[in-house]
CSV table of C-alpha atoms and ligand atoms in Angstrom, one decimal:
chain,number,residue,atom,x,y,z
L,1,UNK,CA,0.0,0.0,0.0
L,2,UNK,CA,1.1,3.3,-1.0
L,3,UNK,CA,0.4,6.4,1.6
L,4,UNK,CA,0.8,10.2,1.0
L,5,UNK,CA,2.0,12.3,3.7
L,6,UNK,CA,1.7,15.9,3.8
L,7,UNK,CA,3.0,17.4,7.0
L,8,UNK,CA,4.9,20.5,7.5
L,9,UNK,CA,6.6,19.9,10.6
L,10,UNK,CA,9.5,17.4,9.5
L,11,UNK,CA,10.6,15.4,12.9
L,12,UNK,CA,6.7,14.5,13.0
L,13,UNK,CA,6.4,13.7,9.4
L,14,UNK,CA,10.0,12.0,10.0
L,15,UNK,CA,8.7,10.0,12.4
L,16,UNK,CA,5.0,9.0,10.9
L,17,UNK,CA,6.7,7.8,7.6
L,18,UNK,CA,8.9,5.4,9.5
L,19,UNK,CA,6.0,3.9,11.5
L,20,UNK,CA,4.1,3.2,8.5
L,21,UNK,CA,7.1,1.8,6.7
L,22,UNK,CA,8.3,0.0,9.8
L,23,UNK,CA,4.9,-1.2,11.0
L,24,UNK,CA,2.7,-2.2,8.3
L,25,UNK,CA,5.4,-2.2,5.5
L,26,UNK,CA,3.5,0.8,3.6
L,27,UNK,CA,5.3,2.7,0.6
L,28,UNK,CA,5.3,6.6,2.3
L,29,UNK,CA,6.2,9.4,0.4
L,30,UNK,CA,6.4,12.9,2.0
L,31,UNK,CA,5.1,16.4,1.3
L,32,UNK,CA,5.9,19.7,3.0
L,33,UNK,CA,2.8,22.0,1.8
L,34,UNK,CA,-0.2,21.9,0.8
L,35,UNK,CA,0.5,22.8,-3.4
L,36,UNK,CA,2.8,19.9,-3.4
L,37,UNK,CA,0.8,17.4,-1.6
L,38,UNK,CA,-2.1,18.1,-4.0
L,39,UNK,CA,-0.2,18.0,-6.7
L,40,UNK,CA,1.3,14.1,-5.4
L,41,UNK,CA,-2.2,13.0,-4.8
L,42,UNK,CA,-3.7,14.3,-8.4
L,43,UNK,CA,-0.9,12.7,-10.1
L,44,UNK,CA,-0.4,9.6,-8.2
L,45,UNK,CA,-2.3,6.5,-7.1
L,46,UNK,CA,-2.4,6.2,-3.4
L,47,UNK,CA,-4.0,4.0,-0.8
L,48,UNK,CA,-4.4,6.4,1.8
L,49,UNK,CA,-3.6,10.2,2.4
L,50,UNK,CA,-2.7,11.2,5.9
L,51,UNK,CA,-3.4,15.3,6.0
L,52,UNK,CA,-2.4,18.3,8.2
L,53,UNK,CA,-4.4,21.0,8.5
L,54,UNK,CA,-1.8,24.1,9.0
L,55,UNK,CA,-0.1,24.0,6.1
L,56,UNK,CA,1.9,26.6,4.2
L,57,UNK,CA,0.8,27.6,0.8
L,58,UNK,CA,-2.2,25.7,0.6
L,59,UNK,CA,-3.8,24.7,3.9
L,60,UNK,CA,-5.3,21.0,4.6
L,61,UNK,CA,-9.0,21.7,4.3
L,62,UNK,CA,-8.5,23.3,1.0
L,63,UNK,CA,-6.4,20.5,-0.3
L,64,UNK,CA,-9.3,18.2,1.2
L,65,UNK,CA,-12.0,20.3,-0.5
L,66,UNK,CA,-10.3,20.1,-4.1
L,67,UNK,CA,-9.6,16.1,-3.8
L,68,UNK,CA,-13.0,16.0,-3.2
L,69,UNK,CA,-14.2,18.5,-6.1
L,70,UNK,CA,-12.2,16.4,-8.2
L,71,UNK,CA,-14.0,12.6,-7.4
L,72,UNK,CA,-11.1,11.9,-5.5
L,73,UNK,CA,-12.0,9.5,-3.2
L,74,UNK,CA,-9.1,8.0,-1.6
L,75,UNK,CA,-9.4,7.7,2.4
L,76,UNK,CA,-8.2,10.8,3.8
L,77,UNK,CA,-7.0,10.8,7.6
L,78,UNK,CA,-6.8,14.4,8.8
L,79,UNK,CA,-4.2,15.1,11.7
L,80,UNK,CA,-5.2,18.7,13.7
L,81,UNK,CA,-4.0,20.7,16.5
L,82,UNK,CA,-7.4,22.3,16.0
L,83,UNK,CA,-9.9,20.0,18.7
L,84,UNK,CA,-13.1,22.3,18.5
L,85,UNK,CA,-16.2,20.1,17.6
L,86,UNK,CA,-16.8,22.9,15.0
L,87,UNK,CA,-13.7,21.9,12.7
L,88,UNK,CA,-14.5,18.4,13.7
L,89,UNK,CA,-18.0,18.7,11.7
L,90,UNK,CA,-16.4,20.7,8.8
L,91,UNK,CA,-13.7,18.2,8.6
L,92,UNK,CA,-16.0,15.2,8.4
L,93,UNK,CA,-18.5,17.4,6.1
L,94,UNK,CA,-15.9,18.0,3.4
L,95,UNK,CA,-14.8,14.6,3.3
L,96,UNK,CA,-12.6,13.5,5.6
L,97,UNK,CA,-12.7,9.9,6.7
L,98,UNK,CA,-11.1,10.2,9.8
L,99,UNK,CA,-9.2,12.3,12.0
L,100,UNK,CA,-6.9,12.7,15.1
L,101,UNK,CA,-5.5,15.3,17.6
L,102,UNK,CA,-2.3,16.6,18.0
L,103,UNK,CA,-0.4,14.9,19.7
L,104,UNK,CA,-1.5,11.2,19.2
L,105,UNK,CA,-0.4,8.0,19.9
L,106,UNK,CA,1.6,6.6,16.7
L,107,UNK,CA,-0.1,3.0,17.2
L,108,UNK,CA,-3.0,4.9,17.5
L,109,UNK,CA,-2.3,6.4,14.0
L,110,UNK,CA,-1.3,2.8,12.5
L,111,UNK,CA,-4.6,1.1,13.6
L,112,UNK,CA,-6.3,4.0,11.7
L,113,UNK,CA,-4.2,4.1,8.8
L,114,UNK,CA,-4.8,0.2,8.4
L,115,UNK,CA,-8.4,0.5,9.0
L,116,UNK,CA,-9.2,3.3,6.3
L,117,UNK,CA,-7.3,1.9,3.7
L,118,UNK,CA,-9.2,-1.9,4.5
L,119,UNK,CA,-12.3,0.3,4.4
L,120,UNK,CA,-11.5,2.2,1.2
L,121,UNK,CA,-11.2,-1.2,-0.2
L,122,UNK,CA,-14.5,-2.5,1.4
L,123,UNK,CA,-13.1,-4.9,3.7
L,124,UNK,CA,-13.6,-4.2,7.6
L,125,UNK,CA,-12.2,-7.1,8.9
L,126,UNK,CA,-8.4,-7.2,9.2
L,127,UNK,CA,-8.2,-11.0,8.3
L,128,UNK,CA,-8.1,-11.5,4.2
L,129,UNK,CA,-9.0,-14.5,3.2
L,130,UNK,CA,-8.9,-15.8,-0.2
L,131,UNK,CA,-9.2,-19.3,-0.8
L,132,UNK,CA,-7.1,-22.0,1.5
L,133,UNK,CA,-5.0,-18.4,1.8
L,134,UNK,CA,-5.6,-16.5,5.3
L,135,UNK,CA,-3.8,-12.8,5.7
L,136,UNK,CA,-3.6,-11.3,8.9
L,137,UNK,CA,-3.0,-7.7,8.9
L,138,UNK,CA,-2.7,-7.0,12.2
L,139,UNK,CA,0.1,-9.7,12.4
L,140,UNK,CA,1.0,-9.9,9.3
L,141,UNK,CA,0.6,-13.4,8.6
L,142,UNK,CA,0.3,-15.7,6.2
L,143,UNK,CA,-2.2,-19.3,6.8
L,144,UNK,CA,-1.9,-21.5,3.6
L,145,UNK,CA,-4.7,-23.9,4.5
L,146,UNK,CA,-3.7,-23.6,8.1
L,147,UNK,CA,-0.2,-23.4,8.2
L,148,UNK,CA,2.0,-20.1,8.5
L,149,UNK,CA,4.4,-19.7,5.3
L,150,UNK,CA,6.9,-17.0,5.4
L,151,UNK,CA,7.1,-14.4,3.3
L,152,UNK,CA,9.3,-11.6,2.5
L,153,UNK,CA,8.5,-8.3,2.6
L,154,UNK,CA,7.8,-7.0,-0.8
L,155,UNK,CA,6.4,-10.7,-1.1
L,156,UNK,CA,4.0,-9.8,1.5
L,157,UNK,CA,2.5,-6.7,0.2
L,158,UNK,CA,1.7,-8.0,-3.2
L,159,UNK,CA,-0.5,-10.8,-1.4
L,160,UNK,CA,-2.1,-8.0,0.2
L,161,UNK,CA,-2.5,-5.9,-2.8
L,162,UNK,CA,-4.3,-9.0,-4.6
L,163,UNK,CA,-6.0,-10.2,-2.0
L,164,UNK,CA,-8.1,-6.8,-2.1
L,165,UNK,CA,-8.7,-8.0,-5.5
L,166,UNK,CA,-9.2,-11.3,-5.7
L,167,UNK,CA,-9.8,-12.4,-9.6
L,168,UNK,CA,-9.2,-8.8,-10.7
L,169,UNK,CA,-6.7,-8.4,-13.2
L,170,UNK,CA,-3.6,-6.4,-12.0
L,171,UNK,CA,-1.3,-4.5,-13.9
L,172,UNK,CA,2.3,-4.4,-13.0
L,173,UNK,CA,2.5,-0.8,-13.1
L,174,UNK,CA,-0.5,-0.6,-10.6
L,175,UNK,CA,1.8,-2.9,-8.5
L,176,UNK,CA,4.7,-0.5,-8.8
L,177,UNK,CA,2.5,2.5,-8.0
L,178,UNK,CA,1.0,1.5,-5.2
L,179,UNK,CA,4.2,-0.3,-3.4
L,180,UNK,CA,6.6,1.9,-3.9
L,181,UNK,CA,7.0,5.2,-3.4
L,182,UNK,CA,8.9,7.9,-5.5
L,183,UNK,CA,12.5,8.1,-4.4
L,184,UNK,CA,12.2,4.4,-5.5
L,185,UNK,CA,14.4,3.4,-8.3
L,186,UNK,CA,12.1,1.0,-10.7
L,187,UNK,CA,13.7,-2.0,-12.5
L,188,UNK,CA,11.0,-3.5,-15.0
L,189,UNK,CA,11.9,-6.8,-13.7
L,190,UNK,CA,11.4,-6.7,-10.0
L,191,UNK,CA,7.6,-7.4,-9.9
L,192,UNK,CA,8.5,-10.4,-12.3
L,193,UNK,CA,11.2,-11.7,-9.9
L,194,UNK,CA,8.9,-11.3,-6.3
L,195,UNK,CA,5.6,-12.0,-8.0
L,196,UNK,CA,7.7,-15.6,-8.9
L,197,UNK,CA,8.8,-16.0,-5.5
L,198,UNK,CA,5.2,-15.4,-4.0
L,199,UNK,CA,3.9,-18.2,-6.6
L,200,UNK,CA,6.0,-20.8,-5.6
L,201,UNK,CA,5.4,-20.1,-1.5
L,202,UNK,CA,1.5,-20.0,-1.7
L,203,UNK,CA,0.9,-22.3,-4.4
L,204,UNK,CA,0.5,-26.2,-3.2
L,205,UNK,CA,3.0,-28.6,-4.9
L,206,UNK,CA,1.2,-31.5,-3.0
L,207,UNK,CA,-1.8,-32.2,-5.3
L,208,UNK,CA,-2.7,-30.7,-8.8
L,209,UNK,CA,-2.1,-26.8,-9.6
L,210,UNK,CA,-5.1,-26.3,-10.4
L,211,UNK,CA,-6.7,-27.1,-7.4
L,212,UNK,CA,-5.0,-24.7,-5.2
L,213,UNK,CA,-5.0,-20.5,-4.8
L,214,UNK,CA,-2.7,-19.4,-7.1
L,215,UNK,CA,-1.2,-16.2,-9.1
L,216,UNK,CA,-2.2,-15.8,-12.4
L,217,UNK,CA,0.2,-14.1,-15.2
L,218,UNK,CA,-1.9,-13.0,-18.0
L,219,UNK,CA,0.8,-11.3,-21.1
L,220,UNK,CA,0.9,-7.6,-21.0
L,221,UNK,CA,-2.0,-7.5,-18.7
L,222,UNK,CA,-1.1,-8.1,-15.1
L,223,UNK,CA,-1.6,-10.6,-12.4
L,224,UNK,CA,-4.6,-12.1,-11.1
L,225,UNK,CA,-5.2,-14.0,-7.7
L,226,UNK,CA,-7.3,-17.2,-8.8
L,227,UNK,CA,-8.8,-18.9,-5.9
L,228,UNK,CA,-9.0,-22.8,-5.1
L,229,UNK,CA,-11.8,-24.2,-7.2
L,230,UNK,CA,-12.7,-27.8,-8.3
L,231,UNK,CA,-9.8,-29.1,-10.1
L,232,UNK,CA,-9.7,-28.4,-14.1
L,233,UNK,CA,-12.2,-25.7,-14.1
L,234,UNK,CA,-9.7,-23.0,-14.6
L,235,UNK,CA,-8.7,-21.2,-18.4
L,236,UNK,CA,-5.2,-22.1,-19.5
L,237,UNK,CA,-4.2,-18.5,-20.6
L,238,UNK,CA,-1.3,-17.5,-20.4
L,239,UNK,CA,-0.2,-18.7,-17.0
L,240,UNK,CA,3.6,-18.7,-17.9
L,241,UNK,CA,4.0,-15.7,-20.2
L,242,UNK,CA,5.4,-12.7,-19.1
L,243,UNK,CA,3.1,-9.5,-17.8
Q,321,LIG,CA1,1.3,21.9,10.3
């Protein structure tokens, strides 16, 4: 998951974007006023957008009211010194999904994060579950058909990213946009190499391939999550090519 930060005051923003790339492995990247951060979130795809509201140049409830304007609907957490109810209701009337007070607890701030971006996804429960495959959030583990299998990181937030999609094709650039963020130097080939990886951890070598939850490589599409079905119902398309 890929989060935008826009936060004036660096040793708070310094310290958000390492919880949220510590924590829940989230791609973070960082914006000092208000014109930049809208320009980040009108250009790029992100999962969540955690928003001050003192801002120079362009303060956080007018950056909330033009994302809004625009059908922008990612989740937006606004963070506030302001604590009168009367923000609160504008806040909440011009969009925002959540908020918090200055100062706040960082777990505090993670459990929210994770919770608005599960929500922006429609999922409220923090357990994913996609076939014999069972993805804890909160824990961050992996159940194939009951047992844990251990995953790397990257490895780990593709499974997420597709198991918010399950059968829904994904492309590699949405992969790319989503888990990385922009000081990130892109190689066309890393997807390919981790998406690889991932197959052979959570696909079963026990019983036929078909059978089991698997990842899908459909040529110069994407990548689909196929679930476990009745064995030999599924399309033979493409599973080996390249994305
Ligand atoms: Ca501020």
């Amino acid at each position: 998951m890929r989060v935008l930060l826009i936060e004036d005051e660096v040793r708070l923003a310094e310290n958000v974007a390492s919880a949220l790339r510590d924590g829940p492995g989230f791609a973070v990247d960082c914006a000092r006023d208000g014109e930049i951060g809208l320009g980040l979130a009108r250009n790029l795809c992100y999962d969540l957008i955690i928003l001050d509201l003192m801002l120079p140049r362009l303060d956080g409830l007018s950056v909330l009211k033009r994302l809004r304007s625009r059908q922008d609907h990612t989740p937006v957490l606004v963070v506030t010194a302001q604590s009168e109810v009367g923000s609160t209701i504008t806040l909440l009337n011009c969009g925002a999904d959540d908020y918090l007070s200055k100062p706040f607890d960082l777990g505090e701030l993670l459990a929210r994060a994770k919770a608005l971006i599960r929500r922006g996804k429609g999922v409220a429960h923090p357990t994913l579950q996609a076939g014999e495959l069972v993805l804890n959030t909160l824990e961050q583990t992996v159940l194939r058909a009951g047992s844990e299998i251990t995953l790397s990181p990257m490895e780990y937030r593709i499974l997420e990213y597709l198991m918010h999609r399950p059968r829904v094709i994904v492309s590699k650039q949405e992969l790319l946009e989503h888990l990385y963020d922009y000081n990130w130097q892109h190689h066309s080939n890393v997807i390919e190499v981790h998406v690889s990886n991932l197959r052979k951890k959570i696909t079963r070598t026990d019983e036929a391939l078909a059978s089991g939850t698997s990842i899908e490589t459909l040529r110069n599409r994407g990548y689909r999550l196929l679930l476990s079905r009745t064995p030999g119902t599924y399309a033979d398309d493409g599973r080996d090519g390249e994305a």
